Coordinates of C-alpha atoms and ligand atoms in Angstrom, one line a residue:
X16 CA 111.2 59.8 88.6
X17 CA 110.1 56.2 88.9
X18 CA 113.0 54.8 87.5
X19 CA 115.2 54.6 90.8
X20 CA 112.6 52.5 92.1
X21 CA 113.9 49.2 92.3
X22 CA 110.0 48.3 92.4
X23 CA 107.0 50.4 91.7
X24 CA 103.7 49.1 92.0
X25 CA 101.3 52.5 91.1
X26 CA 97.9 50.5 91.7
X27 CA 95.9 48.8 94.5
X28 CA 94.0 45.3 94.3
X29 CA 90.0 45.9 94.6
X30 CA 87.5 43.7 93.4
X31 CA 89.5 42.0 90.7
X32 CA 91.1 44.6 89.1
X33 CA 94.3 46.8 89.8
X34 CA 93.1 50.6 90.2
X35 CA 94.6 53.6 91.2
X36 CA 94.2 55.3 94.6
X37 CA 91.0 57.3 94.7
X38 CA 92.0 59.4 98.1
X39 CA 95.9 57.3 98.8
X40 CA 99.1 58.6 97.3
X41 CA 102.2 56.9 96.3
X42 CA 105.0 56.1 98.6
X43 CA 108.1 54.9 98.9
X44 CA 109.2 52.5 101.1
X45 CA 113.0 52.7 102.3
X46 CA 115.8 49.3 102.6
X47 CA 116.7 49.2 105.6
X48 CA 119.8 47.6 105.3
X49 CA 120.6 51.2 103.1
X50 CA 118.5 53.6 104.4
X51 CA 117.5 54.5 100.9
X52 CA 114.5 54.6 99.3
X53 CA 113.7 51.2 96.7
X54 CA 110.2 50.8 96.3
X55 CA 107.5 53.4 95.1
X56 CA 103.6 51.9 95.9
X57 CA 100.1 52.9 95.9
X58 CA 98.7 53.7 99.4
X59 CA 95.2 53.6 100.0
X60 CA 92.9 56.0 101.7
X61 CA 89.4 56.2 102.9
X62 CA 87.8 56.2 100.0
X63 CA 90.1 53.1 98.4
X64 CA 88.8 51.1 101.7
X65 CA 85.3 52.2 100.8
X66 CA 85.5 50.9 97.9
X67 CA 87.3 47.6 98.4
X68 CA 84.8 47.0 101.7
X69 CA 82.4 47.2 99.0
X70 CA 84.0 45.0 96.8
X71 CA 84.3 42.6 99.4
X72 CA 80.8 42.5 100.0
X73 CA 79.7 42.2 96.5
X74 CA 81.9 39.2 96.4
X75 CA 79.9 37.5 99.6
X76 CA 76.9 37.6 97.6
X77 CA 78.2 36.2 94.6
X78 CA 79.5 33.0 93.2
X79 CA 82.0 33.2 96.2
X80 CA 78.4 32.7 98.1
X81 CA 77.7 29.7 96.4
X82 CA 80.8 28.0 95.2
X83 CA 80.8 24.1 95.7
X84 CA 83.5 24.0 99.3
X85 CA 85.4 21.4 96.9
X86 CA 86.1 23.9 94.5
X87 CA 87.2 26.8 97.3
X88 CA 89.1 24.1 98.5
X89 CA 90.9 23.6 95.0
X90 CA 91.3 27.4 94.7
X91 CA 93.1 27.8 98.7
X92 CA 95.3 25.0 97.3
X93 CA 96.9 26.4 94.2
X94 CA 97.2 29.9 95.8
X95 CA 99.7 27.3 98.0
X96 CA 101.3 26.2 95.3
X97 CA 101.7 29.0 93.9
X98 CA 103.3 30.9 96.7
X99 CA 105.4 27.7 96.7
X100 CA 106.5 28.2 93.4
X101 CA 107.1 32.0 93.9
X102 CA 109.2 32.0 96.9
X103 CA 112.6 32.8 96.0
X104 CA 111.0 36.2 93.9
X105 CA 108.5 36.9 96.9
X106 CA 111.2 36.5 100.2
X107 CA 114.2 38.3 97.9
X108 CA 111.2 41.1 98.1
X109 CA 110.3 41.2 101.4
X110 CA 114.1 40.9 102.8
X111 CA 114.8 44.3 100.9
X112 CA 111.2 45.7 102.2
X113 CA 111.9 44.4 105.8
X114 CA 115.2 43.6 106.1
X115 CA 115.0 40.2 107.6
X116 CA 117.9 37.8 105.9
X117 CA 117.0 36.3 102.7
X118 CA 117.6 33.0 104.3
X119 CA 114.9 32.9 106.6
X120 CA 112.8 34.8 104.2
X121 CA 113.1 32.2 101.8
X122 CA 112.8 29.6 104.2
X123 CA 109.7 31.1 105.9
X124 CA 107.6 32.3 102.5
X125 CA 108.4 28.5 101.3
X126 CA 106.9 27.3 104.4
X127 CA 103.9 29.5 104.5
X128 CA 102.1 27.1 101.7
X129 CA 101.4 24.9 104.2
X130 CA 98.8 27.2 105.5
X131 CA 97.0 27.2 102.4
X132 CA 97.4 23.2 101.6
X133 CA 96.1 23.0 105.6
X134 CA 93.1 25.2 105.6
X135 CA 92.2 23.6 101.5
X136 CA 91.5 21.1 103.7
X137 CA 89.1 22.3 105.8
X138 CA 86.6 23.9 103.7
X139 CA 84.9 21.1 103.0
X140 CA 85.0 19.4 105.8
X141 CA 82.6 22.2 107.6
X142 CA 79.8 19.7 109.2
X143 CA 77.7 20.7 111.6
X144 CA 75.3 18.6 114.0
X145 CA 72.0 17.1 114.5
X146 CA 70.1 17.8 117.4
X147 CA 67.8 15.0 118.4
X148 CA 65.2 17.7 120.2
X149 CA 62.5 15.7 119.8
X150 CA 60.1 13.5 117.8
X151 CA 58.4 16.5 116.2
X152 CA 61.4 18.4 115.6
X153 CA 64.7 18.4 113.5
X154 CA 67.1 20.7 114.1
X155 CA 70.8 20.8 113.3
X156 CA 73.7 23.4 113.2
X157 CA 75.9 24.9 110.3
X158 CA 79.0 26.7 110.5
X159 CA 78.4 29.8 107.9
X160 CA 80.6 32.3 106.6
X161 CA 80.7 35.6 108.9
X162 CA 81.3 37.7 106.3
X163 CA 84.0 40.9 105.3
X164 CA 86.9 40.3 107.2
X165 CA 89.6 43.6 107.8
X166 CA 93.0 42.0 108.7
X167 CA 95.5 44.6 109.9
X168 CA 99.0 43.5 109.2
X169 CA 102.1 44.7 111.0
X170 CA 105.7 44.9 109.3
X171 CA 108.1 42.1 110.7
X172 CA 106.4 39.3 108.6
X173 CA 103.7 40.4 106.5
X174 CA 103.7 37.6 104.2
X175 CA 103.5 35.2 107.2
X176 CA 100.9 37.4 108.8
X177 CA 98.7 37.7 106.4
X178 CA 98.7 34.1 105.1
X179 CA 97.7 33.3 108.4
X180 CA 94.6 35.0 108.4
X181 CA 93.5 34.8 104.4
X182 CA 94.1 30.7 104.4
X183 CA 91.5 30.1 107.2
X184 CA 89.2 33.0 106.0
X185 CA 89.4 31.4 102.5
X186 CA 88.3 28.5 104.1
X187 CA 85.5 29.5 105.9
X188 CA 84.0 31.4 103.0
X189 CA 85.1 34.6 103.8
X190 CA 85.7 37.7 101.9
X191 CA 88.6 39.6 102.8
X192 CA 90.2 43.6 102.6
X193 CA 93.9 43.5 104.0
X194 CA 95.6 46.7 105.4
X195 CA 99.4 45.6 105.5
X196 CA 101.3 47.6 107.2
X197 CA 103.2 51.0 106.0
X198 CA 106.9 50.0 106.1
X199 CA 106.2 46.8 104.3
X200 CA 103.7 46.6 101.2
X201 CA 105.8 44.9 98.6
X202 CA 105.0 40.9 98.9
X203 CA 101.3 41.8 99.4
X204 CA 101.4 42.9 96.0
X205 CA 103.1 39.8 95.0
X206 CA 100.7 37.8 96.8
X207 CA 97.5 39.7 95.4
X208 CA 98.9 38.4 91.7
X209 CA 99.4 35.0 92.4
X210 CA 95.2 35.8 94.1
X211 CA 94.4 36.8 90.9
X212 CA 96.4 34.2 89.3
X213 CA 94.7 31.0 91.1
X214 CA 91.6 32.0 90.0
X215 CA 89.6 34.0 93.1
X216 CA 86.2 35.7 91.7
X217 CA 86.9 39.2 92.2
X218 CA 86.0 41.2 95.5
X219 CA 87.2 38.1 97.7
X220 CA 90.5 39.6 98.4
X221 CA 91.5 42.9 98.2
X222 CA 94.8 44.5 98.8
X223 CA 94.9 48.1 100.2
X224 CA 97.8 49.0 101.8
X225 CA 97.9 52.0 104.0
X226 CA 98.9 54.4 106.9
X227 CA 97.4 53.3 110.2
X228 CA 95.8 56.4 111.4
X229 CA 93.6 56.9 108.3
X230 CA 93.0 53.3 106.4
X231 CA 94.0 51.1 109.0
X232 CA 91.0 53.2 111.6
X233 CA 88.6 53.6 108.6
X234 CA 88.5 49.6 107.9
X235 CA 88.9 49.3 112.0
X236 CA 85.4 51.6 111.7
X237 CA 83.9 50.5 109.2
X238 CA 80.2 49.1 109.6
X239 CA 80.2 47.2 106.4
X240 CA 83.0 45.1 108.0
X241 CA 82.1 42.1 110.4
X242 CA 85.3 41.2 111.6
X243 CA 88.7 42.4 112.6
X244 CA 91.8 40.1 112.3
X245 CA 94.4 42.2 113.9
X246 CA 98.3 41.7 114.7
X247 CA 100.4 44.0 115.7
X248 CA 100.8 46.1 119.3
X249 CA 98.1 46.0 122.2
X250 CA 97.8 49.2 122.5
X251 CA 96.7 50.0 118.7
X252 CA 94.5 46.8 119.4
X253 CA 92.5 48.6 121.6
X254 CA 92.0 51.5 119.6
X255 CA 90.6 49.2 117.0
X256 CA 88.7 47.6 119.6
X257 CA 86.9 50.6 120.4
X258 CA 86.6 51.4 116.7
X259 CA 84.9 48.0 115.9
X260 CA 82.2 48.7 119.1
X261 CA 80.6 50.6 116.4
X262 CA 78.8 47.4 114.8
X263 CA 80.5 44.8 117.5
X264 CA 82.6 43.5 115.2
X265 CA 84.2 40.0 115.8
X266 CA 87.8 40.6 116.9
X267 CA 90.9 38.3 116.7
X268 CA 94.3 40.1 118.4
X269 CA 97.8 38.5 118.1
X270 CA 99.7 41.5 119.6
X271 CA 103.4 41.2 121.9
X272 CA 105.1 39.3 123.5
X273 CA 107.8 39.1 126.6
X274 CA 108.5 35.5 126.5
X275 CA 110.2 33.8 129.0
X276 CA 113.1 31.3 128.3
X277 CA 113.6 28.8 130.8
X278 CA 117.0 26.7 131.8
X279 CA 116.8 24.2 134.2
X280 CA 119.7 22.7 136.2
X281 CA 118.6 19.3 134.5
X282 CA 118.8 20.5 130.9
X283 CA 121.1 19.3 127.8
X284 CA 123.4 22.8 128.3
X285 CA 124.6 22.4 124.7
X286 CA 120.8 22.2 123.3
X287 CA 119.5 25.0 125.6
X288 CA 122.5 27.4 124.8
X289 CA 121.7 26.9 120.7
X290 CA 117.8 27.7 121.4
X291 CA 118.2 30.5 123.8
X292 CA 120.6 32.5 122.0
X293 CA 118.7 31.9 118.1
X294 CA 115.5 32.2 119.8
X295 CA 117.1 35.6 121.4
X296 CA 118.1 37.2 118.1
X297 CA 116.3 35.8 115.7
X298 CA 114.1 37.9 113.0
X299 CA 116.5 40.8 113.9
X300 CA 114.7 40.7 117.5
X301 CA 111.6 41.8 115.4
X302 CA 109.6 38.4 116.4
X303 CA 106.3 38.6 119.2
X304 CA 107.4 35.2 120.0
X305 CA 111.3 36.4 121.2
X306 CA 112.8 34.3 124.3
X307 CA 113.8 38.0 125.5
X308 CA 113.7 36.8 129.1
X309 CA 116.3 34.2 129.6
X310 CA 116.2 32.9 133.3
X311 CA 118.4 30.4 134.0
X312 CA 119.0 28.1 137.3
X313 CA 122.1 29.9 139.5
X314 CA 124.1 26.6 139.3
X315 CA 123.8 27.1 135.9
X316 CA 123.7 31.3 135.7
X317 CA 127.4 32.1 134.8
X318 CA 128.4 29.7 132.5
X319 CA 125.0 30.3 130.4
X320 CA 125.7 34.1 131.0
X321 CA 129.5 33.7 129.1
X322 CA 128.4 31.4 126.5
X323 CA 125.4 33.4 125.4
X324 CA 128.0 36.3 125.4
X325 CA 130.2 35.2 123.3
X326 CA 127.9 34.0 120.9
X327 CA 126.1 36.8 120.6
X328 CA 129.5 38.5 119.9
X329 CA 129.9 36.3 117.0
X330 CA 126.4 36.4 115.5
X331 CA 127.0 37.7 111.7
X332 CA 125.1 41.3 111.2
X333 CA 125.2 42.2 107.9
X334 CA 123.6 42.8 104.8
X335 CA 120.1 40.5 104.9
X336 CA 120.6 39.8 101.1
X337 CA 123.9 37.9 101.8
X338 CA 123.2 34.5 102.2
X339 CA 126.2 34.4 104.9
X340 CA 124.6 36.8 107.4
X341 CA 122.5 35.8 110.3
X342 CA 120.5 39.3 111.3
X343 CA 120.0 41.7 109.2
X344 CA 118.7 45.7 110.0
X345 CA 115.7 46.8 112.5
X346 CA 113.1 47.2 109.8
X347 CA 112.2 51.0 109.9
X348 CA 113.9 54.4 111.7
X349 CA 111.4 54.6 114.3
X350 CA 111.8 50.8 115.7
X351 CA 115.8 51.4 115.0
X352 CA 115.7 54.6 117.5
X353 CA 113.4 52.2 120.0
X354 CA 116.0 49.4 120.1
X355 CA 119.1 52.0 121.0
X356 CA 116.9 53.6 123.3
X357 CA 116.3 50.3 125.6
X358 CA 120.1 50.0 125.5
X359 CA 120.3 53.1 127.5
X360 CA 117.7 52.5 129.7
X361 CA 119.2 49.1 130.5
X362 CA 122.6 50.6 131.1
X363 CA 120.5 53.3 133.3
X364 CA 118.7 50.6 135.3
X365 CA 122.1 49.1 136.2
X366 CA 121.4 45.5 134.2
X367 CA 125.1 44.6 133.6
X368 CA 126.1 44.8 129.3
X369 CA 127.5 41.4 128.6
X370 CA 127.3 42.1 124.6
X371 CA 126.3 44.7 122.4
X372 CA 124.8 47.5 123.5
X373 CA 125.8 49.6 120.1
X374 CA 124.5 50.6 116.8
X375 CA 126.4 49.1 113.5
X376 CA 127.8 49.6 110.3
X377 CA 128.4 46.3 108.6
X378 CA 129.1 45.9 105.2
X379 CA 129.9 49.8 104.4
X380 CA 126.4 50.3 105.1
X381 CA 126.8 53.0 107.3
X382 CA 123.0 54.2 106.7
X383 CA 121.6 50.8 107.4
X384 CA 119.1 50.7 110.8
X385 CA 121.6 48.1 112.3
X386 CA 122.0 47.1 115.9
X387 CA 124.3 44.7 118.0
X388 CA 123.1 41.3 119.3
X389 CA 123.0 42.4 123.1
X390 CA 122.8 40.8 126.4
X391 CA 122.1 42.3 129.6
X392 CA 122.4 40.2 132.5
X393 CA 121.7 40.4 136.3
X394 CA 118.5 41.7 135.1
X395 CA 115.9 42.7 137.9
X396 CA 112.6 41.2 136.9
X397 CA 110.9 44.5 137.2
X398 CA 113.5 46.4 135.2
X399 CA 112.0 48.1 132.2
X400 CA 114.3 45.8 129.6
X401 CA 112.5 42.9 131.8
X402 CA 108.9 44.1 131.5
X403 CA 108.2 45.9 128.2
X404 CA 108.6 44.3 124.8
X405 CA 111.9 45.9 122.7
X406 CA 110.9 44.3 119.6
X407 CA 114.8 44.1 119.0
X408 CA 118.0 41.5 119.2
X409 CA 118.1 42.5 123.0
X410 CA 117.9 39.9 125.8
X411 CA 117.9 39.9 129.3
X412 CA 119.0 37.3 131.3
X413 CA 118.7 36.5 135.2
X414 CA 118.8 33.9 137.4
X415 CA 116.5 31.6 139.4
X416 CA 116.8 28.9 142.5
X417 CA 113.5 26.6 142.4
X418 CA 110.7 25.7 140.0
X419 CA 107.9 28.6 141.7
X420 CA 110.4 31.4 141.4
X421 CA 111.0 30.5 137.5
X422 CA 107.4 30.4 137.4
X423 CA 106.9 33.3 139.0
X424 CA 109.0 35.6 137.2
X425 CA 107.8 33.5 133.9
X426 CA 104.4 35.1 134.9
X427 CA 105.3 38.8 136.0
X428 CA 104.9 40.4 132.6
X429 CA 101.7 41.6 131.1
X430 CA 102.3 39.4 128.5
X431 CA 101.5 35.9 128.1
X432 CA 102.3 34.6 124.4
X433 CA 104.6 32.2 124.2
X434 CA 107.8 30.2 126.3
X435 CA 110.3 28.0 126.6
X436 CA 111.5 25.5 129.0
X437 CA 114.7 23.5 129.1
X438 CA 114.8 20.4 131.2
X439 CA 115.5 16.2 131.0
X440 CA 113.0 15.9 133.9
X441 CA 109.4 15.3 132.3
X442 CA 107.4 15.8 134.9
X443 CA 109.1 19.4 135.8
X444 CA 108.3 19.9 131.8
X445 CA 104.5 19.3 132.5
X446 CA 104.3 20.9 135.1
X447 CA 105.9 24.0 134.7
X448 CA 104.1 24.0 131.1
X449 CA 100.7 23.7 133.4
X450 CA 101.7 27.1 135.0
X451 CA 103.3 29.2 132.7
X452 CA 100.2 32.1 131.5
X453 CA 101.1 31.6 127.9
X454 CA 99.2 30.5 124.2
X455 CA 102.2 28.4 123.5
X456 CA 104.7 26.8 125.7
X457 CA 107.8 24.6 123.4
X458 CA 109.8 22.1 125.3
X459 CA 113.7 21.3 124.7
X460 CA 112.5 23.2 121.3
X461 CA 111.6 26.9 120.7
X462 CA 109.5 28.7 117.7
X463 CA 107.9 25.6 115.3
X464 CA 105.0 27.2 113.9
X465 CA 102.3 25.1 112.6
X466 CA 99.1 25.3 110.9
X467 CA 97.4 23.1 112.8
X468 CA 98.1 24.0 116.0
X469 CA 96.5 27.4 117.9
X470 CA 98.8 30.4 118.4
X471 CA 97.9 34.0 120.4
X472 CA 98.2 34.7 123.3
X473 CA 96.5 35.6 127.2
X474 CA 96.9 38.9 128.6
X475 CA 97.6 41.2 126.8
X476 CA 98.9 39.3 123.8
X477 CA 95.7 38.8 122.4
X478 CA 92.2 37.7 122.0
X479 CA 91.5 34.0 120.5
X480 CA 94.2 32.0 118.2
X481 CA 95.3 31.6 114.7
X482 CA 96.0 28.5 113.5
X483 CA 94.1 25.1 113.4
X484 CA 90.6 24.5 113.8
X485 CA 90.1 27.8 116.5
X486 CA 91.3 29.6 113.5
X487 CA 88.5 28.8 111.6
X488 CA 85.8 29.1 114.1
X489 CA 87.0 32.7 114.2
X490 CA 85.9 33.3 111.0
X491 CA 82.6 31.8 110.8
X492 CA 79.0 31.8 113.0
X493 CA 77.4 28.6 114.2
X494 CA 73.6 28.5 113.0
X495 CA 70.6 26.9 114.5
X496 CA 68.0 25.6 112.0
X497 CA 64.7 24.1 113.7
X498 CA 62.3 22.4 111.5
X499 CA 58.3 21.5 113.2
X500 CA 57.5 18.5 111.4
X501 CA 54.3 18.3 112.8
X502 CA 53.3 21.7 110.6
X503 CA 51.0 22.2 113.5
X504 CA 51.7 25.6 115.8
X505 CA 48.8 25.6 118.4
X506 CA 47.7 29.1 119.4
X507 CA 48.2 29.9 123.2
X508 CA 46.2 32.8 123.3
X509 CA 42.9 32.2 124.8
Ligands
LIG13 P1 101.4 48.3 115.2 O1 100.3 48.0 116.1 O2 102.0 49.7 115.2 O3 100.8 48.2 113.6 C1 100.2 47.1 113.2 C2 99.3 47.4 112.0 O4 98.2 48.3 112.6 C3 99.9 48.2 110.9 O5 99.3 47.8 109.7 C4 99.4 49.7 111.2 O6 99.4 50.5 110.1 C5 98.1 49.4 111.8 N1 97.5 50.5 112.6 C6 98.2 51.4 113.3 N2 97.3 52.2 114.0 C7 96.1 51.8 113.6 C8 94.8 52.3 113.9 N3 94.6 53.3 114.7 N4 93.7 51.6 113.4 C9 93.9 50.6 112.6 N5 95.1 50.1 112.2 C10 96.2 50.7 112.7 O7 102.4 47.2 115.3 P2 103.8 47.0 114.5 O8 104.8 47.9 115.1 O9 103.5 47.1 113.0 O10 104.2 45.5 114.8 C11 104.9 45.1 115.9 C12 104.0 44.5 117.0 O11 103.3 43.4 116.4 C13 104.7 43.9 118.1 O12 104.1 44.2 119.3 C14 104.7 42.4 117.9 O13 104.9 41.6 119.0 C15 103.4 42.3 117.3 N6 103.3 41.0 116.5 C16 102.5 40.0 117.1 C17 102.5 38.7 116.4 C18 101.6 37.6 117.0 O14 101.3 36.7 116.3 N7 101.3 37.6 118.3 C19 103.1 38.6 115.2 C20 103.9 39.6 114.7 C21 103.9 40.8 115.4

C-alpha cells in the first residue's frame, strides 16, 4: 500500500530515536500542484507528546544541562552546514509538500543556515552583569535556559519556521518538542536526521507532527512545557494562549499580517512597480509578510493600477517543480476554497477586478489548488479584501493624496506586521517609518529577512520577535545571584 507513496516516513523523532506512534496514525499528505496524495507520515497524538515532553525534559537535565556553550555552539553550527549541504533534497521536498516553487524553496532552505551559523554564535557569548550593590555584597545576573520549548509550526514555510525558533532555542540551552503543521510534515523529517546527524544528545529536539486540535492543544496544555513558540493565525494563538494559562507558560506569537505597500509621488516608479507586484504574489500569496494593501499616491494611482495589471497577467502559474514557474498552488483545499472565496466577496463589495479573479489549470493539472495572480483596485479601506488577511496571490490596491492619509489607512487594519514604503525623499522615509504600527517597516526594498534583526509583529500579529538578540531573550530567564560576604546575618527580632 505504501508503495505509491512518493515518501513514507512511518516513525516520529523522540528522545533520540525514531519510534512509532503510540496514540497518532499515519497520514498522507496530498501535492498540491496534483491534488493527489505523495507522502504517507507518522502523526503524533497525545500520548506521542507525552512522551516526547518527557524526552525533552530528560534532555534538560542531562549533558545538554551541562555541555561546555562552545561545544553547543559547534553543534548549532554543523546542523547549519548541514542543512546547507542538504538543500536541494530538503526544498525539492517541501515544494511537493507545500507547493511553493522549487526556486524559492531552494533559495530559501539554502538561506536558512544562516540562522544556525548566527545563533552558534550566540551561545557562548551569554554574559550576564555585575551589580556593584555594595561593599558586603556581590551580586550579578545570568541568562539561564528556560527550559521545554513547544513550537507550533504552520504550513507555508515550515522549514523556515521552525529554524527560526530551534537555532535560538539551541542557543539558549533549550530543549525543544516541534508540532509542524498537518499539511506539511515532510522536511521536518529531513531536518530531524540531519539533528540526529550533527550530533544532538537525544531528547533535545523532538519531532512530532500532528493535527492541531489534539497534539497541537495537548503540547499548548501541557504543564511540563515552559514555553510556547507559536506562528500561525491569531485566532488559534489565543486558544493556545488560554491553554498555556495553565502553568503561565512563556509565549512568543508571529501570527498575520495585512501589510501595507506604500508609493509615493517621489518614488523610482520602475523600482516600486518590481517590489509591489513580487511582494504581492510572492510565496503563492501564502506569506504573513504580503504587501496585500498597495496604496499608491493619485498622481501616480492609474498608471501603477495598469502596470501592476498587466504584470500580474503575465506572472508564470504552473507546476512549482518547474524551474520556469513563478507561483505555484495554494498549499491545501481548505486555504484554495478561502482564496476563491475573497474573489467573490471582492467582486460583491464592488472593488473593481483588474486581474485574475479565477481558479487555474496550468500545466494539465487540472486537480492542482491553483489560483490567478489578482488585483482588485479602487478598494475601499474598510472593504473586507482591505481588512482581513487572504493568505493568497490577491491584492488590493487604492489610492491616497498626503502623507497622514497613507498613514492612516497604513494603520486601519488590526494588523501591524510588516510594510513598505517607496519614496526618494528621506525624510518622508523616516518619518512615515516613525508612524506606521508595524514590527518591520523596508524602505525602496520589501521582504530581506535576517537573523539578526527582530521580526513579529504589534496588534494582533504577535507577541515579542524572532530573530536577533530579542530572539534569544525569549528563550531564556535572567537570574539574580546575591552573595553576603560578610557571612554575618544579624537577627531583627528582638
Ligand atoms: P494555523 O493557526 O491554522 O495553524 C498553525 C499551527 O497551529 C499548525 O501547526 C496547527 O496544527 C496548529 N494548531 C491549530 N489549532 C491548534 C490548537 N488549538 N492548539 C495548538 N495548535 C494548534 O495557521 P496556518 O493556517 O497553518 O498558517 C497561516 C497563518 O500563519 C497566517 O495567518 C500567517 O500569516 C501566519 N504566519 C505568520 C508568520 C509570521 O512570522 N508572522 C509566518 C508564517 C505564517
Amino acid at each position: 500500500m505504501t508503495e505509491q507513496f512518493a515518501y513514507t516516513q512511518k516513525k516520529l523523532f523522540i528522545g533520540g530515536e525514531w519510534v512509532s506512534p503510540i496514540d497518532g496514525e499515519l497520514v498522507s499528505s496530498i501535492n498540491p500542484a496534483t491534488g493527489a496524495p505523495w507522502a504517507l507520515t507518522a502523526f503524533g497524538g497525545v500520548k506521542d507528546i507525552d512522551r516526547a515532553v518527557a524526552a525533552a525534559n530528560e534532555a534538560m537535565r542531562g549533558p545538554w544541562r551541562t555541555m561546555a556553550p562552545t561545544q553547543r555552539a559547534a553543534l548549532i553550527r554543523k546542523l547549519g552546514t548541514l542543512l546547507e549541504a542538504n538543500a536541494p533534497r530538503l526544498a525539492e521536498l517541501e515544494t511537493q509538500d507545500n507547493g511553493r516553487p522549487l526556486r524559492e524553496t531552494i533559495a530559501n532552505i539554502t538561506a536558512e543556515a544562516q540562522w544556525y551559523y548566527y545563533f552558534a554564535g550566540y551561545a557562548d557569548k551569554m554574559d550576564g552583569r555585575v551589580v556593584d550593590m555594595n561593599p558586603d555584597m556581590m551580586a550579578y545576573t545570568t541568562r539561564v535556559p528556560i527550559g521545554v520549548v513547544g513550537a507550533i509550526v504552520p504550513w507555508n514555510a515550515p522549514t523556515l519556521v521552525t529554524t527560526m525558533k530551534l537555532a535560538p532555542a539551541l542557543a539558549a540551552g533549550c530543549a525543544m518538542v516541534i508540532k509542524v503543521a498537518e499539511h506539511t510534515p515532510v522536511t521536518t523529517y529531513e531536518l530531524a536526521k540531519l539533528i540526529q546527524e550533527a550530533g544532538f544528545p537525544p531528547g533535545v529536539v523532538n519531532i512530532v507532527p500532528g493535527y492541531g486540535a489534539t497534539a497541537g492543544a495537548h503540547l499548548a496544555a501541557h504543564p511540563d512545557v515552559h514555553k510556547l513558540s507559536f506562528t500561525g493565525e491569531h485566532r488559534t494563538a489565543r486558544e493556545i494562549m488560554r491553554a498555556g494559562a495553565v502553568n503561565l507558560k512563556r509565549v512568543s506569537f508571529e501570527c498575520g499580517g495585512k501589510s501595507p505597500h506604500i508609493i509615493f509621488d517621489d518614488a523610482d516608479i520602475k523600482q516600486a512597480v518590481n517590489a509591489v507586484t513580487h511582494a504581492g504574489f510572492m510565496a503563492c500569496g501564502q506569506s504573513c509578510a504580503l504587501g496585500s494593501r498597495i496604496l499608491v499616491q493619485r498622481s501616480l494611482y492609474d498608471q501603477v493600477v495598469e502596470e501592476v495589471g498587466k504584470r500580474a497577467k503575465n506572472i508564470k502559474v504552473g507546476n512549482p517543480m518547474d524551474a520556469k514557474t513563478d507561483i505555484g498552488p495554494q498549499t491545501h483545499k481548505a486555504q484554495f476554497e478561502k482564496t476563491l472565496g475573497y474573489f467573490d466577496i471582492g467582486k460583491s463589495e464592488g472593488a473593481r477586478l483588474v486581474a485574475g479573479g479565477t481558479r487555474l489549470a496550468p500545466d494539465g493539472l487540472s486537480d492542482g489548488y491553483f489560483v490567478a495572480p489578482t488585483v482588485f483596485a479602487d478598494v475601499d479601506p474598510e472593504m473586507r479584501i482591505a481588512q482581513e488577511e487572504i493568505f493568497g496571490p490577491v491584492v488590493s490596491m487604492m489610492p491616497f493624496d498626503t502623507e497622514e492619509e497613507a498613514i492612516e489607512i497604513a494603520n486601519g487594519v488590526r494588523y501591524g506586521l510588516t510594510a513598505g514604503i517607496w519614496t526618494q525623499n528621506l525624510g518622508r522615509a523616516h518619518r512615515v517609518s516613525r508612524e506606521i504600527l508595524a514590527g518591520t517597516v523596508w524602505v525602496n526594498t520589501y521582504r530581506i529577512l535576517h537573523p539578526g534583526l527582530p521580526y513579529g509583529g504589534f496588534k494582533i500579529s504577535g507577541i515579542g520577535r524572532e530573530n536577533g538578540p530579542d530572539a534569544l531573550e525569549a528563550y531564556t530567564e535572567p537570574k539574580s545571584t546575591m552573595i553576603n560576604l560578610t557571612g554575618e546575618y544579624p537577627y531583627p527580632y528582638g
